[in-house]
Coordinates of C-alpha atoms in Angstrom, one line a residue:
Chain A
M141 CA -6.1 -48.7 -22.7
P142 CA -3.0 -46.8 -23.4
K143 CA -2.8 -43.0 -21.8
P144 CA -4.0 -40.6 -24.8
I145 CA -0.6 -38.3 -25.9
L146 CA -0.3 -35.1 -24.9
F147 CA 2.6 -32.5 -26.5
V148 CA 3.2 -30.1 -24.4
T149 CA 4.9 -27.1 -26.5
R150 CA 7.1 -25.7 -23.3
R151 CA 9.2 -26.3 -20.3
L152 CA 6.5 -26.2 -17.4
P153 CA 7.0 -26.2 -13.5
A154 CA 8.1 -29.2 -12.4
S155 CA 5.2 -30.5 -10.6
I156 CA 3.0 -29.9 -14.2
E157 CA 5.4 -31.8 -15.9
A158 CA 5.0 -34.3 -13.2
L159 CA 1.5 -34.4 -13.6
A160 CA 1.1 -34.7 -17.6
V161 CA 3.3 -38.1 -17.4
Q162 CA 1.1 -39.4 -14.8
D163 CA -1.5 -39.3 -16.4
Y164 CA -0.7 -39.3 -20.0
D165 CA 1.7 -40.8 -23.2
A166 CA 3.9 -36.7 -22.1
R167 CA 5.2 -35.5 -25.0
L168 CA 7.8 -32.9 -23.2
T169 CA 9.8 -30.1 -24.3
P170 CA 13.0 -28.6 -22.9
S171 CA 12.6 -25.1 -24.5
D172 CA 11.5 -21.2 -23.1
V173 CA 10.9 -19.5 -26.4
A174 CA 8.6 -21.2 -29.0
I175 CA 10.1 -24.2 -31.2
D176 CA 9.5 -23.4 -35.5
D177 CA 8.2 -27.0 -35.5
L178 CA 5.0 -27.5 -33.5
I179 CA 3.2 -29.4 -36.4
A180 CA 5.5 -32.1 -36.7
R181 CA 5.7 -32.6 -33.4
A182 CA 1.9 -32.6 -32.8
E183 CA 2.2 -35.6 -35.4
G184 CA -0.6 -38.3 -33.6
A185 CA -0.7 -36.1 -30.3
D186 CA -4.3 -36.3 -28.8
A187 CA -4.0 -32.9 -27.1
I188 CA -1.6 -30.4 -27.3
L189 CA -0.5 -28.2 -24.1
C190 CA 0.9 -24.8 -25.4
C191 CA 1.6 -21.3 -24.1
P192 CA 1.9 -17.5 -24.9
G193 CA 4.2 -17.4 -28.3
D194 CA 2.9 -20.5 -29.8
V195 CA 1.8 -18.9 -33.3
L196 CA -2.2 -21.3 -33.9
D197 CA -3.4 -19.3 -36.1
A198 CA -5.7 -20.4 -39.0
K199 CA -2.9 -21.7 -41.1
A200 CA -1.1 -23.7 -38.5
I201 CA -4.8 -24.9 -37.7
A202 CA -5.3 -26.2 -40.6
A203 CA -1.7 -28.0 -40.7
L204 CA -2.4 -29.8 -37.6
P205 CA -2.8 -33.5 -37.4
A206 CA -6.0 -35.1 -37.4
S207 CA -5.2 -36.9 -34.4
V208 CA -5.6 -33.9 -32.2
K209 CA -8.3 -33.2 -30.8
V210 CA -7.7 -30.3 -27.9
I211 CA -5.3 -27.1 -27.4
G212 CA -5.0 -26.3 -24.0
T213 CA -3.0 -23.2 -23.6
F214 CA -1.5 -22.5 -20.3
S215 CA -2.6 -18.8 -20.1
V216 CA -5.9 -16.4 -19.6
G217 CA -5.6 -15.1 -22.8
Y218 CA -6.0 -17.2 -25.9
D219 CA -4.8 -14.2 -28.9
H220 CA -1.9 -16.7 -30.2
V221 CA -4.6 -19.7 -31.1
D222 CA -7.5 -18.8 -33.9
V223 CA -10.4 -20.2 -32.0
A224 CA -12.4 -20.1 -35.3
A225 CA -11.0 -22.1 -36.9
A226 CA -10.4 -24.7 -34.2
K227 CA -14.2 -25.2 -33.8
A228 CA -14.3 -25.1 -37.7
R229 CA -12.2 -28.6 -37.7
G230 CA -13.8 -29.6 -34.6
I231 CA -10.9 -29.0 -31.8
K232 CA -12.0 -27.7 -28.8
V233 CA -9.6 -24.6 -26.8
C234 CA -9.5 -24.6 -23.0
N235 CA -7.4 -21.7 -20.7
T236 CA -6.3 -21.1 -17.3
P237 CA -9.1 -18.6 -16.2
D238 CA -10.2 -17.1 -12.8
V239 CA -6.5 -18.0 -11.3
L240 CA -4.2 -15.8 -11.9
S241 CA -6.3 -12.7 -10.2
V242 CA -4.9 -12.9 -6.4
A243 CA -1.2 -13.4 -7.8
T244 CA -1.8 -10.2 -10.4
A245 CA -3.1 -7.7 -8.0
E246 CA -0.6 -9.0 -5.2
C247 CA 1.8 -7.8 -8.3
A248 CA 0.1 -4.3 -9.0
M249 CA 0.2 -4.0 -4.9
L250 CA 3.9 -4.1 -4.9
L251 CA 4.1 -2.0 -8.2
I252 CA 2.0 0.8 -6.0
M253 CA 3.8 0.1 -2.5
G254 CA 7.3 0.7 -4.1
A255 CA 6.9 3.3 -6.8
A256 CA 5.2 5.1 -3.8
R257 CA 7.8 4.6 -1.3
R258 CA 10.8 5.0 -4.1
A259 CA 12.0 1.3 -3.4
G260 CA 14.2 0.7 -6.1
E261 CA 15.7 4.1 -5.4
G262 CA 16.9 3.0 -2.1
E263 CA 17.9 -0.3 -2.9
R264 CA 20.4 1.0 -5.3
L265 CA 21.4 3.0 -2.6
V266 CA 22.3 0.4 -0.3
R267 CA 23.5 -2.5 -2.4
S268 CA 26.1 0.6 -4.3
G269 CA 27.2 0.7 -0.6
K270 CA 27.2 4.1 -0.2
W271 CA 24.7 4.5 2.0
Q272 CA 25.9 7.6 4.0
G273 CA 23.3 7.5 6.7
W274 CA 20.2 9.4 7.0
A275 CA 19.7 13.5 5.4
P276 CA 16.1 15.3 5.8
T277 CA 14.7 14.8 2.5
Q278 CA 16.3 11.9 1.4
L279 CA 14.5 9.6 -0.7
L280 CA 10.9 10.9 0.7
G281 CA 8.3 9.3 -1.2
T282 CA 4.2 9.6 -1.1
Q283 CA 2.1 7.8 1.2
V284 CA -0.2 5.5 0.5
S285 CA -2.4 5.0 3.1
D286 CA -5.2 6.8 3.4
R287 CA -5.3 8.2 -0.2
R288 CA -7.6 7.6 -2.4
L289 CA -6.9 4.7 -5.1
G290 CA -8.2 4.7 -9.3
I291 CA -8.4 1.6 -10.7
F292 CA -9.3 1.9 -14.4
G293 CA -11.3 -1.7 -15.1
M294 CA -12.9 -3.0 -12.0
G295 CA -13.2 -7.2 -13.2
R296 CA -11.6 -9.7 -10.9
I297 CA -8.1 -8.1 -10.6
G298 CA -9.7 -4.7 -10.1
R299 CA -11.6 -6.2 -7.3
E300 CA -8.7 -7.9 -5.8
I301 CA -6.7 -4.6 -5.9
A302 CA -9.7 -2.9 -4.3
R303 CA -9.4 -5.3 -1.1
M304 CA -6.1 -5.2 -0.7
A305 CA -6.0 -1.1 -0.9
R306 CA -8.8 -1.6 2.2
G307 CA -6.1 -2.8 4.5
F308 CA -4.2 0.6 3.4
N309 CA -7.5 2.7 4.8
M310 CA -7.3 3.7 1.2
E311 CA -10.3 5.6 -0.8
I312 CA -11.5 3.3 -3.8
H313 CA -12.8 5.0 -6.7
Y314 CA -13.3 3.0 -9.8
R315 CA -13.8 4.1 -13.8
D316 CA -15.5 1.0 -16.2
M317 CA -18.1 0.9 -19.3
A318 CA -20.5 -0.3 -16.6
R319 CA -21.1 0.1 -12.5
L320 CA -20.8 -3.1 -11.0
P321 CA -23.8 -4.3 -8.7
V322 CA -23.7 -2.9 -5.3
E323 CA -22.6 -6.4 -3.3
L324 CA -19.2 -6.8 -5.6
E325 CA -18.5 -3.0 -5.0
H326 CA -17.7 -2.6 -1.6
G327 CA -18.0 0.9 -1.1
A328 CA -16.0 1.6 -4.7
I329 CA -17.1 4.5 -6.3
F330 CA -18.0 4.7 -10.1
H331 CA -17.3 7.0 -12.5
D332 CA -18.8 7.1 -15.9
N333 CA -16.1 9.6 -17.4
D334 CA -12.7 10.5 -17.1
D335 CA -12.9 14.4 -15.9
S336 CA -14.3 13.0 -13.0
F337 CA -12.1 10.5 -12.4
L338 CA -9.2 10.9 -13.0
P339 CA -8.4 13.9 -10.6
L340 CA -9.1 12.4 -7.8
C341 CA -6.5 9.6 -8.5
Q342 CA -3.5 10.3 -6.2
V343 CA -2.4 6.5 -7.0
L344 CA -4.0 5.1 -10.3
S345 CA -4.1 1.6 -11.0
L346 CA -4.2 0.3 -14.7
N347 CA -6.3 -3.3 -15.2
A348 CA -8.5 -3.2 -17.6
P349 CA -8.1 -5.5 -20.9
G350 CA -6.0 -4.7 -24.1
S351 CA -8.0 -3.9 -27.0
E352 CA -8.4 -1.0 -29.5
G353 CA -10.8 0.4 -28.0
T354 CA -8.3 0.9 -24.5
R355 CA -5.0 1.4 -27.0
H356 CA -2.9 4.1 -25.6
W357 CA -5.5 4.6 -23.2
L358 CA -2.9 6.4 -20.4
N359 CA -2.2 9.5 -22.7
A360 CA -1.2 12.5 -22.4
D361 CA -5.0 14.8 -21.9
R362 CA -5.6 12.2 -19.5
I363 CA -2.2 12.3 -18.0
A364 CA -3.0 16.5 -17.5
K365 CA -6.2 15.5 -15.3
L366 CA -4.0 13.5 -12.6
P367 CA -3.5 15.1 -9.9
P368 CA 0.7 16.5 -9.7
G369 CA 2.6 13.9 -8.2
A370 CA 0.3 10.5 -8.8
V371 CA 2.1 7.1 -8.9
V372 CA 1.0 5.2 -11.8
V373 CA 1.1 1.6 -11.8
N374 CA 0.6 -1.2 -14.7
A375 CA -0.4 -5.0 -14.9
A376 CA -2.6 -5.4 -17.2
R377 CA -1.7 -4.6 -20.8
G378 CA 1.4 -2.7 -22.0
T379 CA -1.0 -1.4 -25.0
L380 CA -2.9 0.7 -22.7
V381 CA 0.3 3.4 -22.3
D382 CA 1.4 5.7 -24.5
D383 CA 4.6 5.3 -23.4
D384 CA 6.4 8.6 -24.9
A385 CA 3.1 10.9 -22.8
L386 CA 4.2 8.3 -19.7
I387 CA 8.0 9.2 -19.7
A388 CA 7.6 13.2 -20.1
A389 CA 5.4 13.1 -17.4
L390 CA 7.5 11.0 -15.0
R391 CA 10.9 13.5 -16.6
S392 CA 8.8 16.4 -15.8
G393 CA 7.4 14.8 -12.6
Q394 CA 3.4 15.9 -13.6
I395 CA 4.4 11.7 -12.4
A396 CA 5.4 11.0 -9.5
A397 CA 6.7 7.6 -9.5
A398 CA 5.3 4.4 -11.9
G399 CA 5.0 1.0 -11.6
L400 CA 5.1 -0.8 -14.3
D401 CA 5.0 -5.8 -15.2
V402 CA 3.5 -5.0 -19.0
Y403 CA 5.0 -2.8 -22.3
N404 CA 4.5 -2.2 -25.4
N405 CA 6.5 -4.2 -28.1
E406 CA 7.7 -7.1 -25.1
P407 CA 10.4 -7.6 -24.3
H408 CA 11.2 -4.6 -26.4
L409 CA 10.1 -2.1 -24.1
N410 CA 10.7 1.5 -25.0
P411 CA 14.5 2.0 -24.0
D412 CA 13.7 5.1 -21.6
Y413 CA 11.9 3.9 -18.9
L414 CA 15.2 2.3 -18.2
T415 CA 17.3 5.5 -17.9
L416 CA 14.5 6.4 -15.5
E417 CA 14.9 6.4 -11.7
N418 CA 11.5 7.3 -10.7
V419 CA 10.1 3.5 -12.3
M420 CA 10.0 0.3 -10.9
L421 CA 10.3 -2.3 -13.7
L422 CA 9.3 -5.7 -14.0
P423 CA 9.5 -8.6 -16.4
H424 CA 5.9 -9.8 -17.3
L425 CA 5.6 -11.7 -14.4
G426 CA 2.2 -10.7 -12.7
S427 CA 1.2 -14.5 -12.2
A428 CA 4.8 -15.6 -11.0
T429 CA 3.9 -17.6 -7.8
T430 CA 4.5 -21.3 -7.2
E431 CA 0.9 -21.7 -6.1
T432 CA -0.9 -19.6 -8.6
R433 CA 2.2 -21.4 -11.8
D434 CA 0.6 -24.4 -10.4
A435 CA -3.0 -23.9 -10.3
M436 CA -2.6 -22.8 -14.2
G437 CA -1.3 -26.4 -15.0
R438 CA -3.8 -27.9 -13.2
I439 CA -7.0 -26.4 -14.6
V440 CA -5.9 -26.2 -18.3
L441 CA -4.3 -30.1 -17.2
S442 CA -7.8 -30.4 -15.5
G443 CA -9.5 -29.4 -18.9
I444 CA -7.6 -30.9 -21.5
G445 CA -9.0 -34.6 -19.4
A446 CA -12.2 -33.7 -19.4
I447 CA -12.3 -32.8 -23.3
L448 CA -11.0 -35.9 -24.1
A449 CA -13.6 -38.0 -22.0
G450 CA -16.3 -36.4 -23.7
Q451 CA -16.9 -33.5 -21.5
T452 CA -17.4 -29.8 -21.0
P453 CA -15.1 -28.3 -18.2
T454 CA -15.7 -24.8 -16.6
N455 CA -12.6 -23.1 -18.5
L456 CA -13.9 -24.5 -22.1
V457 CA -12.9 -21.6 -24.4
A458 CA -14.7 -22.7 -27.7
Chain B
M18 CA 11.9 35.9 25.0
K19 CA 11.7 32.5 22.4
P20 CA 13.3 29.8 24.9
R21 CA 16.9 28.5 23.4
L22 CA 16.6 25.2 21.3
V23 CA 19.5 23.5 19.7
L24 CA 18.1 21.3 16.3
A25 CA 21.2 18.7 16.2
C26 CA 19.3 17.0 13.4
L27 CA 18.7 17.4 10.1
T28 CA 15.4 17.5 8.9
T29 CA 12.7 19.1 6.4
T30 CA 12.7 22.9 5.5
D31 CA 9.3 22.9 7.3
V32 CA 10.3 21.7 10.9
V33 CA 13.5 23.8 10.6
A34 CA 11.2 27.1 9.6
R35 CA 8.9 25.7 12.4
A36 CA 11.8 26.1 15.3
R37 CA 13.1 29.1 13.8
A38 CA 9.6 30.5 14.3
A39 CA 8.5 29.5 17.5
F40 CA 12.6 29.2 19.3
D41 CA 15.9 30.9 19.4
A42 CA 17.7 27.7 17.6
V43 CA 21.1 26.7 16.8
V44 CA 20.0 24.1 14.1
A45 CA 22.8 21.2 12.9
E46 CA 24.2 23.0 9.1
G47 CA 25.1 19.5 8.1
P48 CA 26.5 17.5 6.0
G49 CA 25.6 15.5 9.1
D50 CA 23.7 15.2 12.2
M51 CA 25.4 17.1 15.3
T52 CA 27.5 14.6 17.5
V53 CA 27.9 14.4 21.0
A54 CA 30.6 16.9 21.2
E55 CA 29.3 18.7 19.1
V56 CA 25.8 18.9 21.0
T57 CA 27.3 19.2 24.0
Q58 CA 29.0 22.6 22.9
A59 CA 26.0 24.4 21.1
A60 CA 24.3 23.6 24.0
T61 CA 26.8 24.8 26.4
D62 CA 27.5 27.9 24.1
H63 CA 23.3 29.1 23.5
Q64 CA 22.8 27.6 26.9
A65 CA 19.9 26.2 25.6
E66 CA 16.8 24.2 27.4
A67 CA 15.4 22.2 24.9
I68 CA 17.2 19.9 22.8
L69 CA 15.7 18.1 19.5
F70 CA 17.8 15.1 18.4
T71 CA 16.8 11.3 16.2
N72 CA 18.3 8.4 16.7
T73 CA 21.9 9.4 15.5
L74 CA 23.0 10.8 19.0
P75 CA 24.0 8.0 21.1
L76 CA 22.9 10.1 25.0
S77 CA 25.0 7.5 26.5
A78 CA 25.1 8.2 30.9
A79 CA 28.7 10.3 30.3
A80 CA 27.4 12.0 27.5
I81 CA 23.5 13.3 29.8
A82 CA 26.1 14.3 32.5
G83 CA 28.2 16.5 30.2
L84 CA 25.1 18.6 29.3
P85 CA 25.2 21.9 30.6
A86 CA 22.6 22.5 33.6
S87 CA 20.1 24.5 31.6
V88 CA 18.8 21.8 29.4
R89 CA 15.6 21.3 30.8
V90 CA 14.2 19.0 27.9
G91 CA 15.3 16.4 25.2
A92 CA 13.4 15.7 22.1
T93 CA 14.0 12.7 20.2
C94 CA 12.7 12.6 16.7
S95 CA 12.1 9.0 16.1
V96 CA 9.8 6.3 18.9
G97 CA 12.4 4.2 19.1
Y98 CA 14.6 5.5 22.2
D99 CA 17.3 2.4 22.7
H100 CA 19.7 5.4 21.8
I101 CA 19.1 6.9 25.1
D102 CA 20.4 5.9 28.7
V103 CA 16.6 6.5 30.1
P104 CA 17.7 6.0 33.9
A105 CA 20.8 8.6 33.7
A106 CA 18.5 10.6 31.8
R107 CA 15.4 10.5 34.8
A108 CA 18.7 10.8 37.0
C109 CA 19.7 13.7 36.2
G110 CA 16.2 15.9 35.8
I111 CA 15.8 15.9 32.3
V112 CA 12.5 15.5 30.4
V113 CA 13.0 13.0 27.4
T114 CA 9.9 12.8 24.6
N115 CA 9.7 10.5 21.4
T116 CA 7.1 10.9 18.4
P117 CA 4.6 8.0 19.1
G118 CA 2.0 8.0 17.2
V119 CA 2.1 10.0 13.6
L120 CA 4.9 7.6 11.9
D121 CA 2.5 4.3 12.4
E122 CA 0.8 3.8 9.0
C123 CA 4.0 4.8 7.0
T124 CA 5.7 2.6 8.8
A125 CA 3.6 -0.5 8.4
D126 CA 2.8 0.4 5.0
H127 CA 6.7 0.2 4.2
A128 CA 6.8 -3.1 6.4
M129 CA 4.0 -4.8 3.5
M130 CA 5.8 -2.5 0.4
L131 CA 9.4 -5.3 1.5
L132 CA 7.0 -8.5 2.5
L133 CA 5.4 -8.3 -1.1
T134 CA 8.9 -7.0 -2.7
A135 CA 10.6 -9.8 -1.0
A136 CA 7.7 -12.1 -1.5
R137 CA 7.2 -12.1 -4.9
R138 CA 11.2 -11.2 -6.2
G139 CA 10.5 -7.1 -7.4
M140 CA 13.9 -5.7 -6.7
A141 CA 15.2 -9.6 -8.3
Y142 CA 13.5 -8.7 -11.4
D143 CA 14.0 -4.8 -11.4
R144 CA 17.9 -5.7 -11.7
I145 CA 16.9 -7.8 -14.4
M146 CA 15.0 -5.4 -16.5
R147 CA 17.3 -2.5 -15.9
Q148 CA 20.2 -5.3 -17.1
G149 CA 18.0 -4.9 -20.3
W150 CA 15.8 -8.3 -20.5
R151 CA 17.1 -9.8 -23.5
Y152 CA 16.1 -13.4 -22.7
R153 CA 12.7 -16.2 -22.2
I154 CA 11.7 -16.5 -18.3
G155 CA 10.5 -19.7 -18.1
Q156 CA 6.8 -20.7 -16.8
G157 CA 8.0 -22.8 -13.8
D158 CA 11.3 -20.1 -13.4
L159 CA 12.1 -17.4 -10.9
L160 CA 8.8 -18.0 -8.9
G161 CA 7.9 -15.8 -5.8
V162 CA 5.7 -17.1 -3.2
R163 CA 2.3 -16.1 -3.1
V164 CA 1.2 -13.6 -0.1
T165 CA -2.6 -14.1 0.3
G166 CA -4.2 -16.4 2.8
K167 CA -1.0 -17.2 4.2
R168 CA 0.2 -17.1 8.0
V169 CA 2.4 -13.7 9.0
G170 CA 3.7 -14.0 12.7
I171 CA 4.5 -9.9 14.3
L172 CA 7.0 -9.5 17.1
G173 CA 5.9 -6.8 18.7
M174 CA 2.0 -5.5 18.6
G175 CA 2.2 -2.5 19.4
R176 CA 0.3 0.4 17.6
I177 CA 2.6 -0.3 14.4
G178 CA 2.6 -4.1 14.6
R179 CA -1.0 -3.4 14.4
A180 CA -1.3 -1.1 11.7
F181 CA 0.8 -3.7 9.9
A182 CA -1.8 -6.4 11.0
Q183 CA -4.9 -4.5 9.3
R184 CA -2.8 -4.2 6.3
A185 CA -2.0 -8.3 6.1
R186 CA -6.3 -8.8 6.6
G187 CA -6.1 -7.1 3.4
F188 CA -4.2 -10.3 1.8
D189 CA -6.8 -12.4 3.8
M190 CA -3.4 -13.4 6.1
K191 CA -3.7 -15.2 8.8
V192 CA -2.2 -13.0 11.9
L193 CA -0.4 -14.5 14.7
Y194 CA 1.5 -12.3 17.6
H195 CA 3.9 -12.3 20.3
A196 CA 4.7 -9.5 22.6
R197 CA 5.2 -9.3 26.8
T198 CA 1.4 -9.3 27.3
R199 CA -1.6 -10.5 25.4
L200 CA -3.7 -8.0 23.9
P201 CA -7.5 -7.1 24.7
P202 CA -9.5 -8.6 22.3
E203 CA -10.6 -4.8 20.6
L204 CA -7.2 -4.9 19.7
E205 CA -6.6 -8.1 18.8
Q206 CA -9.3 -7.8 15.9
G207 CA -9.2 -11.7 15.8
A208 CA -5.4 -12.2 15.7
E209 CA -3.7 -15.2 18.0
Y210 CA -1.6 -14.7 20.7
F211 CA 2.1 -17.1 22.0
A212 CA 2.9 -16.1 25.3
D213 CA 6.4 -18.0 24.2
F214 CA 7.8 -17.1 20.5
H215 CA 10.0 -19.8 19.8
A216 CA 6.1 -21.5 20.1
M217 CA 4.7 -19.1 17.4
L218 CA 8.2 -19.8 15.2
P219 CA 6.5 -22.9 13.5
H220 CA 3.2 -21.2 12.0
C221 CA 4.8 -18.3 10.5
D222 CA 4.9 -18.8 6.5
F223 CA 6.1 -14.8 7.1
L224 CA 7.1 -12.6 10.3
S225 CA 7.2 -9.2 10.5
V226 CA 9.3 -7.2 13.7
H227 CA 7.9 -4.1 14.9
A228 CA 8.9 -5.1 18.6
P229 CA 11.4 -2.2 20.2
G230 CA 15.6 -2.9 20.1
G231 CA 17.8 -2.7 23.2
P232 CA 19.4 -5.3 25.4
A233 CA 15.8 -6.9 26.3
T234 CA 15.5 -8.4 22.6
D235 CA 19.1 -7.8 21.3
K236 CA 19.8 -10.8 19.1
M237 CA 16.1 -12.6 19.5
I238 CA 16.0 -13.9 16.4
D239 CA 18.8 -15.8 15.8
A240 CA 19.6 -19.6 14.5
R241 CA 17.5 -21.0 16.5
A242 CA 14.7 -19.0 15.6
F243 CA 14.8 -19.5 11.5
S244 CA 14.8 -23.3 12.5
L245 CA 11.8 -22.9 14.2
M246 CA 10.4 -21.4 11.3
P247 CA 8.8 -23.5 8.4
D248 CA 11.2 -23.4 5.3
G249 CA 11.0 -21.3 2.9
A250 CA 9.2 -18.5 5.3
V251 CA 10.0 -14.6 4.7
L252 CA 11.9 -12.2 7.4
V253 CA 10.7 -8.6 7.3
N254 CA 12.3 -6.1 9.4
V255 CA 11.2 -2.3 9.8
A256 CA 12.1 -1.9 13.6
R257 CA 15.4 -2.5 14.6
G258 CA 18.6 -4.1 13.3
S259 CA 19.5 -5.2 16.9
L260 CA 16.4 -7.7 17.4
V261 CA 18.6 -10.2 14.8
D262 CA 21.7 -12.0 14.9
E263 CA 23.2 -11.1 10.8
D264 CA 25.0 -13.5 10.9
A265 CA 22.3 -15.7 11.6
L266 CA 20.1 -14.3 8.9
L267 CA 22.8 -14.6 5.9
D268 CA 22.9 -18.2 7.6
A269 CA 19.3 -18.4 6.9
L270 CA 18.6 -16.8 3.2
T271 CA 22.1 -18.7 1.9
S272 CA 20.7 -22.2 2.7
G273 CA 17.7 -21.4 1.6
K274 CA 15.8 -21.9 5.0
L275 CA 14.2 -18.4 4.3
F276 CA 13.0 -17.3 0.6
A277 CA 14.0 -14.4 1.0
A278 CA 14.2 -11.0 3.6
G279 CA 12.9 -7.9 3.3
L280 CA 15.0 -5.3 5.6
D281 CA 15.0 -0.9 6.2
V282 CA 16.8 -1.5 9.3
F283 CA 21.2 -2.8 10.0
R284 CA 22.8 -3.7 13.4
D285 CA 25.4 -0.8 12.8
E286 CA 24.2 2.2 9.9
P287 CA 24.7 3.3 7.9
D288 CA 27.4 0.7 7.3
Y289 CA 25.9 -2.7 7.3
D290 CA 27.1 -6.2 6.5
L291 CA 28.0 -6.0 3.4
R292 CA 27.5 -9.3 2.7
F293 CA 23.9 -8.5 2.3
A294 CA 24.3 -6.6 -1.2
A295 CA 25.9 -9.8 -2.5
L296 CA 22.6 -11.7 -2.2
D297 CA 19.8 -11.4 -4.8
N298 CA 17.2 -12.4 -2.7
V299 CA 16.9 -9.7 0.2
V300 CA 15.2 -6.3 -0.3
L301 CA 17.2 -3.5 0.9
S302 CA 15.9 -0.5 2.1
P303 CA 18.4 2.8 4.1
H304 CA 15.7 2.5 7.2
V305 CA 13.5 5.0 5.6
G306 CA 10.0 3.2 7.6
S307 CA 8.8 6.6 8.2
A308 CA 10.2 8.2 5.1
S309 CA 7.4 10.4 3.7
K310 CA 7.0 14.3 3.9
E311 CA 4.2 14.1 5.3
T312 CA 5.3 11.7 8.3
R313 CA 8.7 13.2 8.7
D314 CA 7.0 16.7 8.9
A315 CA 4.2 15.6 11.4
M316 CA 7.1 14.1 14.0
G317 CA 9.4 16.7 13.4
F318 CA 6.9 18.7 14.8
R319 CA 5.2 16.2 17.6
A320 CA 8.9 16.3 19.2
L321 CA 9.0 20.7 19.2
D322 CA 5.1 20.2 20.4
N323 CA 6.7 18.2 23.4
I324 CA 9.2 20.6 24.1
A325 CA 6.8 23.7 23.7
A326 CA 4.9 22.3 26.2
V327 CA 7.6 21.1 28.8
L328 CA 9.3 24.6 28.5
A329 CA 5.6 26.5 28.9
G330 CA 5.3 24.4 32.2
R331 CA 2.9 21.9 31.0
P332 CA 3.5 18.3 30.9
A333 CA 5.0 16.5 27.8
I334 CA 2.7 15.1 25.6
D335 CA 5.1 12.5 25.1
P336 CA 7.5 11.4 28.4
L337 CA 9.2 8.2 28.0
W338 CA 8.2 7.8 31.9
R339 CA 5.9 9.4 34.1
D340 CA 6.8 10.6 37.7

């Protein structure tokens, strides 16, 4: 029996491309940007492995060849795929849930520590070759251990951050729509309103999903309620932050430092961030470890394989 | 009459204020810390009974011999004391103290920051952003190394090493350690002891250095040590630059033997080896392991407390030796 045909829309880690070639008649794409002839290249394929940035809206799905039975996306989020349109055509969709939580939480912790301890400024000083030696207030940062950490959005990633932060003796507070079962809280303190939550947040980590309800959640009003000199980190979605308000607070010192992995309008972030010394900036690489990208590739390929074999995988979206 | 003090290093305004309140103090005015010659001159002119300094003052046997007889106590505002000739100080009858205990958490935090940032390429990413981030990064490109669940070897399991181990456990890391003597189980907290440093290295996905400097540990981390580590390991050093053979480290970083390193200390500070600045896979910080306001104040206050105790005829709180 011939292997099923899998169309891969983007360059993937070598280990995952090797796995695809082993199990499928794989059509690989040596590109890091979304291709513009996706529909044509899907001709005859049984399955498509796509990435965020590939637009599979209702129109594109309607135009897909009849051979396509599965769309797998190399991501947790699937807002680039019109799931209802796929379902209407009998195309199943799967993604890569769960496997990014640890890597993203590590990224948030790195941003917390790096922003609080002024890692970027120290690096630039040392690399410039102009380090003159110790001075009394040189690069004095904010201590992280024994401080209070506020987590906005206590899902899987938020809970991983809480677990890591406990190693630093941080007191964990969280704000979410509903309180967690006590066995998932591990002593973290729930807040059902911003007014009790924000004034406690010496360090604030944003971990809520991006949606209309959370759009620009961190705005000037909420920033004013943080303790002066707070550290703010966002490794979730850029839309959670009102950039103008955050930049103003970073300039005034109301917020001592920020660490950001995500932005409004990526990759065209607000250029004012680049003028600030007290921000640590990462190019949306929260999940970028070899181990995590490998796990993402394996889970999406295994989901595609299961669907083609007539089974229902755990990572089926619809 | 207040006791007479030379405050030989620049320090925080709160520490200077307290030194002036409690002592008749001559205070370093900068731009740098006092040199040995300046300290000797100031102590002689002032007939100082105490000197507060830090690791920028090399107190060799000759320097100690040159101090006036009025000096009874020297307090270094640091945990490390490899800048002090201890036998010479002891022979002179000067009490010397350091500041253990007050910077453990801050320094352990900094080590974990360097470990995460080195493993996850944080600084290389920050440079990409500051250059404008105008290209797509492939799903398989610029990947970092996962930290959670890996093995970390700790060289030197004193207070800072143990504080670091506690943070590593928050990342589900398996903690291994080498020290001269094994800790009691209540301090080990499940960490695995290796009597032989080299026997530990093949198991170290990460190696974090928390041992003292000085001749006994000089270049302990050398080419042989790197060759014993797994490929793609990560080194973190917030202890002393003297522990590392920097030529061997540069080789290991450029050959790919090490994935990355996070360095807060160097053999020559601040004139460190600029070859490190040409590498993308190092995270560099300017010896700021204890650089939080809270910690720097606590260190200065602790040094002043040590001086006050000795000059009041009480035992020092943190003597470098006990008679």
